[in-house]
Amino acid sequence: MRVDILTIFPGIFDGPLRGSLLGRAIDAGILDVRIHDIRVFAVDRHRQVDDEPFGGGPGMVMKPEPLFEAVESLGAPRGRTILLSPAGRRLDQALVRELAAETAMVLICGRYEGVDERVLEGLPAEELSIGDYVLSGGEVPALVVLGPSRASSPE
């Protein structure tokens, strides 16, 4: 299974992807995880990936353009595109089995107050939540989604 992870904090994944079952699955070639820094796809000199919400509202959201560019850079086929978000479908065992059967997947790690709504419509992406609690971003949920993947699923 190939998993592309889009994040603004790629260093968060260094330790977890080297240890435990995930590290063994990667070493065995069962899991191919590629981390992509979304800031690389920002066009301004400060590599800004956040902006005020389109249409107004509180806080900042991730801009759609860097996310679109990052996903497009992956080429095809890229499998399911999933935005890790508290507003998404709850991760449960049935969904874990469904995701484990995929051959490729893109995980988008949200930040700030979320992502611009145009991202969900334009990719299209499905939203996925790991539970009813607040986290600072989608990196930890991405690791949760990776944990029960083919790395630990019986064949």
Coordinates of C-alpha atoms in Angstrom, one line a residue:
M1 CA 0.0 0.0 0.0
R2 CA 1.3 3.4 -0.9
V3 CA 0.3 6.3 1.4
D4 CA 1.2 9.9 0.6
I5 CA 0.9 12.3 3.5
L6 CA 0.6 16.0 2.9
T7 CA 1.6 18.1 5.9
I8 CA 3.2 21.4 7.0
F9 CA 5.1 19.5 9.7
P10 CA 6.9 16.6 7.9
G11 CA 9.3 16.0 10.8
I12 CA 6.5 14.8 13.1
F13 CA 6.6 11.5 11.1
D14 CA 10.3 10.7 11.4
G15 CA 10.2 8.7 14.7
P16 CA 6.9 6.9 14.3
L17 CA 7.6 5.7 10.8
R18 CA 10.9 4.1 11.9
G19 CA 9.7 2.2 14.9
S20 CA 7.3 -0.6 15.8
L21 CA 5.0 -2.2 13.3
L22 CA 5.0 0.7 10.9
G23 CA 8.8 0.6 10.6
R24 CA 8.8 -3.1 10.0
A25 CA 6.0 -2.9 7.4
I26 CA 8.0 -0.2 5.6
D27 CA 11.2 -2.2 5.7
A28 CA 9.4 -5.3 4.4
G29 CA 7.9 -3.3 1.5
I30 CA 4.3 -3.9 2.7
L31 CA 3.8 -0.1 3.3
D32 CA 5.3 2.7 1.2
V33 CA 4.8 6.0 3.1
R34 CA 5.9 9.3 1.4
I35 CA 5.8 12.5 3.3
H36 CA 5.2 15.8 1.4
D37 CA 5.7 19.3 2.8
I38 CA 2.7 21.4 1.6
R39 CA 4.8 24.6 2.0
V40 CA 6.8 23.6 -1.0
F41 CA 3.8 24.3 -3.1
A42 CA 3.1 27.8 -1.7
V43 CA 4.0 30.5 -4.2
D44 CA 4.8 33.5 -2.0
R45 CA 8.3 34.1 -0.5
H46 CA 7.1 33.2 3.0
R47 CA 5.6 29.9 1.9
Q48 CA 2.3 30.9 3.5
V49 CA -0.3 28.1 3.4
D50 CA -3.0 29.8 5.5
D51 CA -5.5 32.6 4.8
E52 CA -8.8 34.0 6.0
P53 CA -11.8 31.8 5.3
F54 CA -13.3 32.3 1.8
G55 CA -16.6 34.1 2.5
G56 CA -15.5 35.2 6.0
G57 CA -15.5 33.7 9.4
P58 CA -13.2 33.4 12.4
G59 CA -9.6 32.1 12.4
M60 CA -7.5 31.0 9.5
V61 CA -7.8 28.0 7.2
M62 CA -5.4 26.3 4.9
K63 CA -5.4 27.8 1.4
P64 CA -6.7 25.6 -1.4
E65 CA -4.0 26.3 -4.0
P66 CA -1.0 24.7 -2.2
L67 CA -3.1 21.7 -1.4
F68 CA -4.3 21.3 -5.0
E69 CA -0.7 21.6 -6.3
A70 CA 0.5 19.1 -3.8
V71 CA -2.1 16.5 -4.7
E72 CA -1.6 17.1 -8.4
S73 CA 2.2 16.6 -8.0
L74 CA 1.5 13.0 -6.9
G75 CA 0.3 12.0 -10.3
A76 CA -2.1 9.1 -10.9
P77 CA -3.2 6.7 -9.6
R78 CA -3.2 8.1 -6.1
G79 CA -6.2 6.3 -4.6
R80 CA -8.5 7.7 -2.0
T81 CA -7.9 11.3 -0.9
I82 CA -8.7 11.8 2.7
L83 CA -8.8 15.0 4.7
L84 CA -8.2 14.4 8.4
S85 CA -10.9 16.5 10.0
P86 CA -13.0 16.5 13.2
A87 CA -16.0 17.0 10.8
G88 CA -15.5 13.7 9.0
R89 CA -16.8 10.2 9.1
R90 CA -15.7 8.5 12.4
L91 CA -12.9 5.9 12.0
D92 CA -14.2 2.6 13.1
Q93 CA -13.3 -1.0 12.5
A94 CA -15.4 -1.3 9.3
L95 CA -13.6 1.7 7.8
V96 CA -10.2 0.4 8.9
R97 CA -10.9 -2.8 7.0
E98 CA -12.1 -0.8 4.0
L99 CA -8.9 1.4 4.0
A100 CA -6.6 -1.6 4.5
A101 CA -7.9 -3.0 1.2
E102 CA -6.8 0.1 -0.7
T103 CA -3.6 0.0 -2.7
A104 CA -3.0 3.8 -2.5
M105 CA -4.2 6.7 -0.3
V106 CA -3.5 10.4 0.2
L107 CA -3.9 11.7 3.7
I108 CA -4.1 15.5 4.0
C109 CA -3.2 16.8 7.5
G110 CA -5.4 19.8 8.2
R111 CA -4.2 22.7 10.5
Y112 CA -5.6 26.0 11.8
E113 CA -9.4 26.1 11.8
G114 CA -9.4 23.6 9.0
V115 CA -9.1 23.9 5.2
D116 CA -10.9 26.0 2.7
E117 CA -14.1 24.4 1.6
R118 CA -13.0 24.5 -2.0
V119 CA -10.5 21.7 -1.2
L120 CA -13.2 19.2 -0.4
E121 CA -15.1 20.1 -3.6
G122 CA -12.2 20.5 -5.9
L123 CA -10.2 17.3 -5.2
P124 CA -12.7 15.7 -4.2
A125 CA -11.6 14.6 -0.8
E126 CA -13.5 12.7 1.9
E127 CA -13.3 13.8 5.5
L128 CA -12.3 11.4 8.2
S129 CA -12.2 11.9 12.0
I130 CA -10.5 9.8 14.7
G131 CA -12.8 11.0 17.4
D132 CA -14.6 13.7 19.3
Y133 CA -11.7 15.7 20.8
V134 CA -9.5 18.6 19.7
L135 CA -6.0 18.1 18.3
S136 CA -3.7 20.8 16.8
G137 CA -3.6 19.2 13.4
G138 CA -4.0 16.1 11.3
E139 CA -0.6 14.5 11.8
V140 CA -1.5 12.4 14.8
P141 CA -4.7 11.2 13.1
A142 CA -2.7 10.3 10.0
L143 CA -0.5 8.0 12.2
V144 CA -3.7 6.5 13.7
V145 CA -5.0 5.7 10.2
L146 CA -1.6 4.2 9.3
G147 CA -1.4 2.1 12.4
P148 CA -4.1 -0.4 11.5
S149 CA -3.3 -0.5 7.9
R150 CA -1.7 -3.5 6.2
A151 CA 1.1 -3.2 8.7
S152 CA -1.0 -5.0 11.2
S153 CA -3.8 -6.5 9.3
P154 CA -3.7 -10.2 8.6
E155 CA -3.5 -11.1 4.9

